[in-house]
mmCIF file of C-alpha atoms in Angstrom:
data_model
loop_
_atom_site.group_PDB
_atom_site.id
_atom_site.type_symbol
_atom_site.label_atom_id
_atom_site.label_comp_id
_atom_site.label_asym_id
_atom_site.label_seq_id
_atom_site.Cartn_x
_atom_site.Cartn_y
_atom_site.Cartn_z
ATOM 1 C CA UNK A 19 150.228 26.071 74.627
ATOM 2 C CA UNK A 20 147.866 26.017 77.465
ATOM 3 C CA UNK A 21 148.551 25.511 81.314
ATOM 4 C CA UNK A 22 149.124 22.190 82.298
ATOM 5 C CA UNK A 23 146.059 22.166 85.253
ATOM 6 C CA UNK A 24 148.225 20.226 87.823
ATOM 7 C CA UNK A 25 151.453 21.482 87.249
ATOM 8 C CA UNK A 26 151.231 24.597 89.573
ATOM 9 C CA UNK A 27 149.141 23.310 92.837
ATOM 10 C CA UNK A 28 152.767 22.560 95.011
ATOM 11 C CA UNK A 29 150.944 18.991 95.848
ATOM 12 C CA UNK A 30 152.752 15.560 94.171
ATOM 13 C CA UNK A 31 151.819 14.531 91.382
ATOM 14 C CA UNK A 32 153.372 10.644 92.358
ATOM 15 C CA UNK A 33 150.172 9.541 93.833
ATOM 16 C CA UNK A 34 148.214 10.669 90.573
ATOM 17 C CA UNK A 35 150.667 9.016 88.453
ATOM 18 C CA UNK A 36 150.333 5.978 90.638
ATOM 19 C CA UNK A 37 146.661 5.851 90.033
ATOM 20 C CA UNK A 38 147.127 6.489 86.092
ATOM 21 C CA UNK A 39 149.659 3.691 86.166
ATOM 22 C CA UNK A 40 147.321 1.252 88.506
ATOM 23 C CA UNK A 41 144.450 1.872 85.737
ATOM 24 C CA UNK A 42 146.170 1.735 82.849
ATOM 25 C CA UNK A 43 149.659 0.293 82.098
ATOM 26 C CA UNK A 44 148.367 -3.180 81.544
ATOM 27 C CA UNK A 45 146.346 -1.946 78.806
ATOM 28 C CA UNK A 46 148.893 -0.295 76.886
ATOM 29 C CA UNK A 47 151.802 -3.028 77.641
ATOM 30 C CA UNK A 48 149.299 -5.016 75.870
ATOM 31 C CA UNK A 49 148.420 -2.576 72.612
ATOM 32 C CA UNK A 50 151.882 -2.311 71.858
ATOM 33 C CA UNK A 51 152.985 -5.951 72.374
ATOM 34 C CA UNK A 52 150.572 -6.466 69.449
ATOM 35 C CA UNK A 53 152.239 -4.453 67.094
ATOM 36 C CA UNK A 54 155.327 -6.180 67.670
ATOM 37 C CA UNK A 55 157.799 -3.838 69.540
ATOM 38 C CA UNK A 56 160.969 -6.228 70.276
ATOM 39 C CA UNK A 57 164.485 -5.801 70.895
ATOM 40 C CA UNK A 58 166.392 -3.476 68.914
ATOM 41 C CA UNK A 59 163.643 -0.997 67.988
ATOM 42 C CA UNK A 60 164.055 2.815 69.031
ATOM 43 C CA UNK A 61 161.326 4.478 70.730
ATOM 44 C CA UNK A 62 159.922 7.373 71.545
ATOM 45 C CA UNK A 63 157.840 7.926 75.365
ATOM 46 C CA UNK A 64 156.134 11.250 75.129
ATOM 47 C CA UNK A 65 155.171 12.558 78.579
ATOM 48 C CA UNK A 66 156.772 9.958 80.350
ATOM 49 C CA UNK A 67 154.850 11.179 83.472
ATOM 50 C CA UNK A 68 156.214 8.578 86.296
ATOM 51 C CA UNK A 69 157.576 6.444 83.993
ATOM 52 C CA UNK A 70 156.760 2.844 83.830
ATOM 53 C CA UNK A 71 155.986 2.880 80.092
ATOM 54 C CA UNK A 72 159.476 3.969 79.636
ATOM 55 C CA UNK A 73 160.783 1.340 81.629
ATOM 56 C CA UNK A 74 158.981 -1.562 79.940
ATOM 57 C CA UNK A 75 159.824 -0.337 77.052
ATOM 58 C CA UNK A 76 163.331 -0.450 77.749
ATOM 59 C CA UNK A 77 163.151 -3.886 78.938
ATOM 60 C CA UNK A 78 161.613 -4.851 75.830
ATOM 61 C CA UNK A 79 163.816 -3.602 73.564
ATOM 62 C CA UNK A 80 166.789 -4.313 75.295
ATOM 63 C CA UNK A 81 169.843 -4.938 74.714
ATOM 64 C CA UNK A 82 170.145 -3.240 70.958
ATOM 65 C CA UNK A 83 167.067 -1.843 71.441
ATOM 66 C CA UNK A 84 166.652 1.975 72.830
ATOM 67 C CA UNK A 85 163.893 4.570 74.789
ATOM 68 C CA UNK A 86 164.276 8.109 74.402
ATOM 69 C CA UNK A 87 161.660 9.736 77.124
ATOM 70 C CA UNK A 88 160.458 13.193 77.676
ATOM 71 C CA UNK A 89 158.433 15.276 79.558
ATOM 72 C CA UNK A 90 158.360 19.402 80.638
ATOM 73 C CA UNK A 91 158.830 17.372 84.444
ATOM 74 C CA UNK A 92 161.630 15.167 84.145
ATOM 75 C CA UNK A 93 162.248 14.657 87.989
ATOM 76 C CA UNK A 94 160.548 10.902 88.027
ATOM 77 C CA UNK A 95 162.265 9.917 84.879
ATOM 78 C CA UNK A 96 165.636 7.636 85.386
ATOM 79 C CA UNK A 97 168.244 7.429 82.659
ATOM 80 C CA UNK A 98 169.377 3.768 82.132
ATOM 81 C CA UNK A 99 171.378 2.052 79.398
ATOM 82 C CA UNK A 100 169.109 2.202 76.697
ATOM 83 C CA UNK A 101 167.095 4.936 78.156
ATOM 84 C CA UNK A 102 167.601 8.730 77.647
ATOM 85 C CA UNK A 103 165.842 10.805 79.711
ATOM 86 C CA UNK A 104 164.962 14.994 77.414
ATOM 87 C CA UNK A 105 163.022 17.956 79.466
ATOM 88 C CA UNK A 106 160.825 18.395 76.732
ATOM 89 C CA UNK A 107 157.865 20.724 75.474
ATOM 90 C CA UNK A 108 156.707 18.874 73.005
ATOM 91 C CA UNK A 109 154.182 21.285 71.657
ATOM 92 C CA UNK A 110 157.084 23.950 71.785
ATOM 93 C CA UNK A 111 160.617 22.127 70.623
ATOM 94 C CA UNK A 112 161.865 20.290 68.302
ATOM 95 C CA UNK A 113 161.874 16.182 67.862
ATOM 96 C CA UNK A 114 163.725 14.086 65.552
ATOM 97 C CA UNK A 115 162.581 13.270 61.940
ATOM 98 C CA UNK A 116 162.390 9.963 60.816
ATOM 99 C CA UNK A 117 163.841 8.332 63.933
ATOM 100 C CA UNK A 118 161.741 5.746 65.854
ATOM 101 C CA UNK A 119 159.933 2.478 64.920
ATOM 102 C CA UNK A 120 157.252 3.590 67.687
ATOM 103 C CA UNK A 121 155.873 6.901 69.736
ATOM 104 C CA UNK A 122 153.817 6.865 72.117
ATOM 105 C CA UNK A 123 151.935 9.145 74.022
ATOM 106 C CA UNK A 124 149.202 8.946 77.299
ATOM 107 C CA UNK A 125 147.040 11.216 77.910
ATOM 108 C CA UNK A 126 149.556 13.996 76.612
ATOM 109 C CA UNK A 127 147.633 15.594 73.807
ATOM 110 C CA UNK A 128 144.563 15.710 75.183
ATOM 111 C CA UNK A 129 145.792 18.586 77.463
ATOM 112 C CA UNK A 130 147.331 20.953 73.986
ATOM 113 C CA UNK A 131 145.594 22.929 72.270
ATOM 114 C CA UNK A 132 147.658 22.553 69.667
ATOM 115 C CA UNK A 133 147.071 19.278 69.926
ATOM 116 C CA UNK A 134 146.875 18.746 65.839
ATOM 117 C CA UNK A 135 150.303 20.311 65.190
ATOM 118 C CA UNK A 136 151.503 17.674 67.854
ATOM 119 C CA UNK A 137 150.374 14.821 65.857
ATOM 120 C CA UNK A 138 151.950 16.014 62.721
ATOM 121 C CA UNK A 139 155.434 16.197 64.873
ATOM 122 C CA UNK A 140 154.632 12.983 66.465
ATOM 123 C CA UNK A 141 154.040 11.740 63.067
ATOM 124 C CA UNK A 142 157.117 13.208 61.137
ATOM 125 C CA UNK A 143 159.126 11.382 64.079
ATOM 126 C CA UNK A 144 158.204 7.965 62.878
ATOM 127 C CA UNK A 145 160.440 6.267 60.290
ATOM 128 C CA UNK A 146 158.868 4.640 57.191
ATOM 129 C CA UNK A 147 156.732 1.625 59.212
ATOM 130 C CA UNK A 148 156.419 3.239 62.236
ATOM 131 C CA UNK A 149 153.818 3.051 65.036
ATOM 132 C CA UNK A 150 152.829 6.019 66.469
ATOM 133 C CA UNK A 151 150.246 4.880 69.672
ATOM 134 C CA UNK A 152 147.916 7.557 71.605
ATOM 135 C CA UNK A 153 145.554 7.234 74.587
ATOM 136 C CA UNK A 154 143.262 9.506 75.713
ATOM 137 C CA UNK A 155 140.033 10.028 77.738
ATOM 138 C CA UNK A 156 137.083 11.053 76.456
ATOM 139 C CA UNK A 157 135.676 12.920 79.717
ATOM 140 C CA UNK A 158 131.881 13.011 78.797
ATOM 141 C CA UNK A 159 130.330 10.053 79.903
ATOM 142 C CA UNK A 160 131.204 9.711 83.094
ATOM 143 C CA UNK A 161 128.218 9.252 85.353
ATOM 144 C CA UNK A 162 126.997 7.651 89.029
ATOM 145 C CA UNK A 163 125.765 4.256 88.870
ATOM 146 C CA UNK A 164 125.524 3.706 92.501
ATOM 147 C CA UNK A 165 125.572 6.201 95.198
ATOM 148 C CA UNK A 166 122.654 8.316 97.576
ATOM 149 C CA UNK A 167 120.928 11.112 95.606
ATOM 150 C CA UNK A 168 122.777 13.411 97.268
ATOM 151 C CA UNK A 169 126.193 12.123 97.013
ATOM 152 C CA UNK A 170 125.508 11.363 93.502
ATOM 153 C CA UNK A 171 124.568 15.343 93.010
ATOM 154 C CA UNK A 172 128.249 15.759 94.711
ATOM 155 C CA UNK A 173 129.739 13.511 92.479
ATOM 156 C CA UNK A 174 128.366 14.946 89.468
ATOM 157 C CA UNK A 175 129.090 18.686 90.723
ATOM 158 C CA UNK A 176 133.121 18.072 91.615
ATOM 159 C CA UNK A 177 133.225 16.004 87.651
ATOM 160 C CA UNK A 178 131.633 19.002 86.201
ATOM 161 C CA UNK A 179 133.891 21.689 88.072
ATOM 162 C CA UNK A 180 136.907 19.849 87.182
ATOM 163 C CA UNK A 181 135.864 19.837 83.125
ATOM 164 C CA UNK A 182 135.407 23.024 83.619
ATOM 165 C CA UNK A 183 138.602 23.975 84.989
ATOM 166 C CA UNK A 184 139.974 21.292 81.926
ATOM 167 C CA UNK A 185 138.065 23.287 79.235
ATOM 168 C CA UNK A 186 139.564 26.369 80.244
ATOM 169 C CA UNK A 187 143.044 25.200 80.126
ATOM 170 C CA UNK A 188 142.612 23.960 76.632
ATOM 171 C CA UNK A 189 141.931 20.490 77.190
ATOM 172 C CA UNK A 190 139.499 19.015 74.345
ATOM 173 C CA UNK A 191 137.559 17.278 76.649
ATOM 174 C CA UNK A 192 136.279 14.376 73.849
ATOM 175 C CA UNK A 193 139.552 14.491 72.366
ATOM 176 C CA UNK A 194 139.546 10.616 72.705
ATOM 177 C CA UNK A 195 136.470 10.593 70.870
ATOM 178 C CA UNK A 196 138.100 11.586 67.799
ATOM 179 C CA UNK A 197 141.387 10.508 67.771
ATOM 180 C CA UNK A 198 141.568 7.205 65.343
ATOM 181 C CA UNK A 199 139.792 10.173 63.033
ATOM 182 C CA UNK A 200 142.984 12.708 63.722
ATOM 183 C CA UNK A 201 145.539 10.104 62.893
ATOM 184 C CA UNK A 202 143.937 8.941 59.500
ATOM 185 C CA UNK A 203 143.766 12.862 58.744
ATOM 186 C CA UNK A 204 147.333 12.990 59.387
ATOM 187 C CA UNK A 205 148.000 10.189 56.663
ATOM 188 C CA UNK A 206 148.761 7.861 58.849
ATOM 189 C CA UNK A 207 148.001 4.105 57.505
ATOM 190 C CA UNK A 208 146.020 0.984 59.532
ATOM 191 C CA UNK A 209 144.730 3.159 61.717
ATOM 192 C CA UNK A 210 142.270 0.997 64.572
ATOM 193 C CA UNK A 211 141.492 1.774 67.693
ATOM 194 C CA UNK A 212 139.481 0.824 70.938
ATOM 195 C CA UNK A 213 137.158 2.242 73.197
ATOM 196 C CA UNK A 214 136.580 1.034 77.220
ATOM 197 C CA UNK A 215 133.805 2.561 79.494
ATOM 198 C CA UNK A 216 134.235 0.755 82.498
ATOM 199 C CA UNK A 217 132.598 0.536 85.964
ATOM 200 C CA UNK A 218 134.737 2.457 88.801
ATOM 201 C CA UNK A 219 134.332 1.020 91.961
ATOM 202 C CA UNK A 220 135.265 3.535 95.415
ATOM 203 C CA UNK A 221 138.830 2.610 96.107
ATOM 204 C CA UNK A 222 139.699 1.004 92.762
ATOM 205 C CA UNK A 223 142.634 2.848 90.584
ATOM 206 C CA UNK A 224 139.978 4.584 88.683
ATOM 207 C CA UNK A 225 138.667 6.651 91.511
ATOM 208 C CA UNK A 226 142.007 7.279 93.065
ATOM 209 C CA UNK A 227 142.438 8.865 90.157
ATOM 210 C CA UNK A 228 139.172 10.859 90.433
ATOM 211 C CA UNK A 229 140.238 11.717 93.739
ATOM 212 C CA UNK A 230 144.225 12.703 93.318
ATOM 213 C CA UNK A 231 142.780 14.774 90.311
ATOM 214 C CA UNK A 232 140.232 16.594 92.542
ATOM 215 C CA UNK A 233 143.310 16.627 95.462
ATOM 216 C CA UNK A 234 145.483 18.655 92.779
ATOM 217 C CA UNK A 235 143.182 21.826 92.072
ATOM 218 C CA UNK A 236 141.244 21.928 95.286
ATOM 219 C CA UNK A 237 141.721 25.723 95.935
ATOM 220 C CA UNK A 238 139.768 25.714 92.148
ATOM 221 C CA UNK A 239 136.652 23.594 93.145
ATOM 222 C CA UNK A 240 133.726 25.783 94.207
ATOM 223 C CA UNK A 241 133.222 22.723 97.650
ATOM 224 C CA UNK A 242 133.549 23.552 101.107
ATOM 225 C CA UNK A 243 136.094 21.277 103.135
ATOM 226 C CA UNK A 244 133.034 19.150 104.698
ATOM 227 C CA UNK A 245 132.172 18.549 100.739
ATOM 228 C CA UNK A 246 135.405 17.806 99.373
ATOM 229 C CA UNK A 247 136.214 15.920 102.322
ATOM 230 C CA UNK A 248 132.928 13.816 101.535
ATOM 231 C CA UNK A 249 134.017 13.734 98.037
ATOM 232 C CA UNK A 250 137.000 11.757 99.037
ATOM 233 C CA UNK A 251 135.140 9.504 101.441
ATOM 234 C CA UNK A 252 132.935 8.744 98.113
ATOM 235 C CA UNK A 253 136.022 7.638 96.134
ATOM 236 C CA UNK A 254 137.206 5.742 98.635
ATOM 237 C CA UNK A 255 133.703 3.507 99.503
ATOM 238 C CA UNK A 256 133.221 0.464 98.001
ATOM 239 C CA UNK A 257 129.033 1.361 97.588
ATOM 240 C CA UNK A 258 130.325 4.092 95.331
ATOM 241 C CA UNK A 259 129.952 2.891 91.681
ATOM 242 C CA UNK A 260 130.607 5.332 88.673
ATOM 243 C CA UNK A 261 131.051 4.607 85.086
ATOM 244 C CA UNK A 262 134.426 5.746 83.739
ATOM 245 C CA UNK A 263 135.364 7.955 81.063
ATOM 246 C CA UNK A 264 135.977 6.355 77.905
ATOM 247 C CA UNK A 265 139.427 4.943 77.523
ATOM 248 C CA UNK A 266 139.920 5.834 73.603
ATOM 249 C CA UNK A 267 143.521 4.425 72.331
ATOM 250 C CA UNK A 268 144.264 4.110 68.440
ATOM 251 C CA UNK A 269 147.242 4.033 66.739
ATOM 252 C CA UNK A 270 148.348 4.505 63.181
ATOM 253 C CA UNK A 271 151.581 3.497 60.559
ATOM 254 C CA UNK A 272 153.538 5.600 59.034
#
């Protein structure tokens, strides 16, 4: 697999996954209320990252109900009743065939190149009826909708280092673009999906996020510290607007 691009800088990764949950738990707490997830159904959390997915799960499901959640990082993950807690490569071990009503995975596969023998293992860990649920970014269209020229040119340069740096890892940077396509090609069944391009205000979760991602591979970005530290004024300033990347999510039965 490739190298996870903020798993090596020795800064935390909470205030990232703070951001990530900020922007996008409500969304996804939503997704898979509609497919019915209730108590008693076993599920799977891949890259349980902070967790709070894993932990509304388990609430959910709870008391028959239980969350098995993994992640090569297990160090913000808490075991609980119904809760199992697996260090976990996903793209390198083993998972359980035939063993969860619902998977689910954020912005995990976007970062493997083997991305597509993922899915199938994702996939093969459903049982007969299962819901497996991904979300992922399509990085392309982010762009400034409100900023000076040359903050915007700023902006633009720190987005384009960091795809860069993405691309290099092995990141599919418009995996999101083509994921409801991926999951029909893996014979999954009513496959839908969503996508949201939103408008980032400075100091909103989205640009936190912009700005704990930038935070994690500074020593990478080609920005002197007056220009990174302007980058983070940017994110913070309510007269910086930029539209997001796409939030792609689809999901697919078994």
């Amino acid at each position: 697999m490739g190298t996870y691009l903020f798993g090596d800088s020795g800064e935390s990764l909470d205030p990232k996954f703070d951001a990530l949950s900020s922007l996008l738990d409500a969304g996804t707490f939503a997704r898979v209320e509609q497919l019915g997830v209730s108590g008693g159904w076993r599920c799977l959390e891949v890259g349980g990252g902070g967790g709070s997915v894993a932990n509304w799960l388990a609430d959910v499901v709870a008391p028959a109900g239980h969350v098995t959640v993994t992640d090569i990082d297990v160090t913000r993950l808490e075991e609980r009743d119904n809760v199992t807690v697996l260090e976990h490569d996903v793209a390198s071990n083993i998972l359980p065939g035939n063993a969860f009503d619902l998977v689910h995975a954020r912005l995990v596969l976007f970062y493997l190149p083997a991305r597509d023998l993922v899915l199938r293992k994702l996939r093969d860990a459903l049982r007969p009826g299962g819901w497996l649920v991904l979300e992922e970014f399509d990085c392309l269209p982010l762009e400034v909708l409100s900023a000076a020229p040359d903050d915007a040119k700023l902006i633009m340069r720190v987005k384009n280092a960091l795809l860069t740096l993405l691309d290099q890892a092995g990141a599919e940077l418009a995996w999101g673009a083509r994921v409801e396509r991926a999951l029909r090609d893996a014979g999954l069944h009513d496959v839908s999906g969503s996508r949201d391009v939103q408008e980032w205000e400075g100091g909103s979760a989205g640009c936190r996020l912009l700005a704990e991602t930038a935070r994690l591979v500074r020593k990478k970005l080609p920005l002197s510290d007056e220009e990174f530290d302007r980058y983070l004024e940017l994110m913070a300033s309510p007269e910086t607007v930029v539209s997001s990347y796409a939030i792609c999510s689809a999901q697919g039965r078994r």
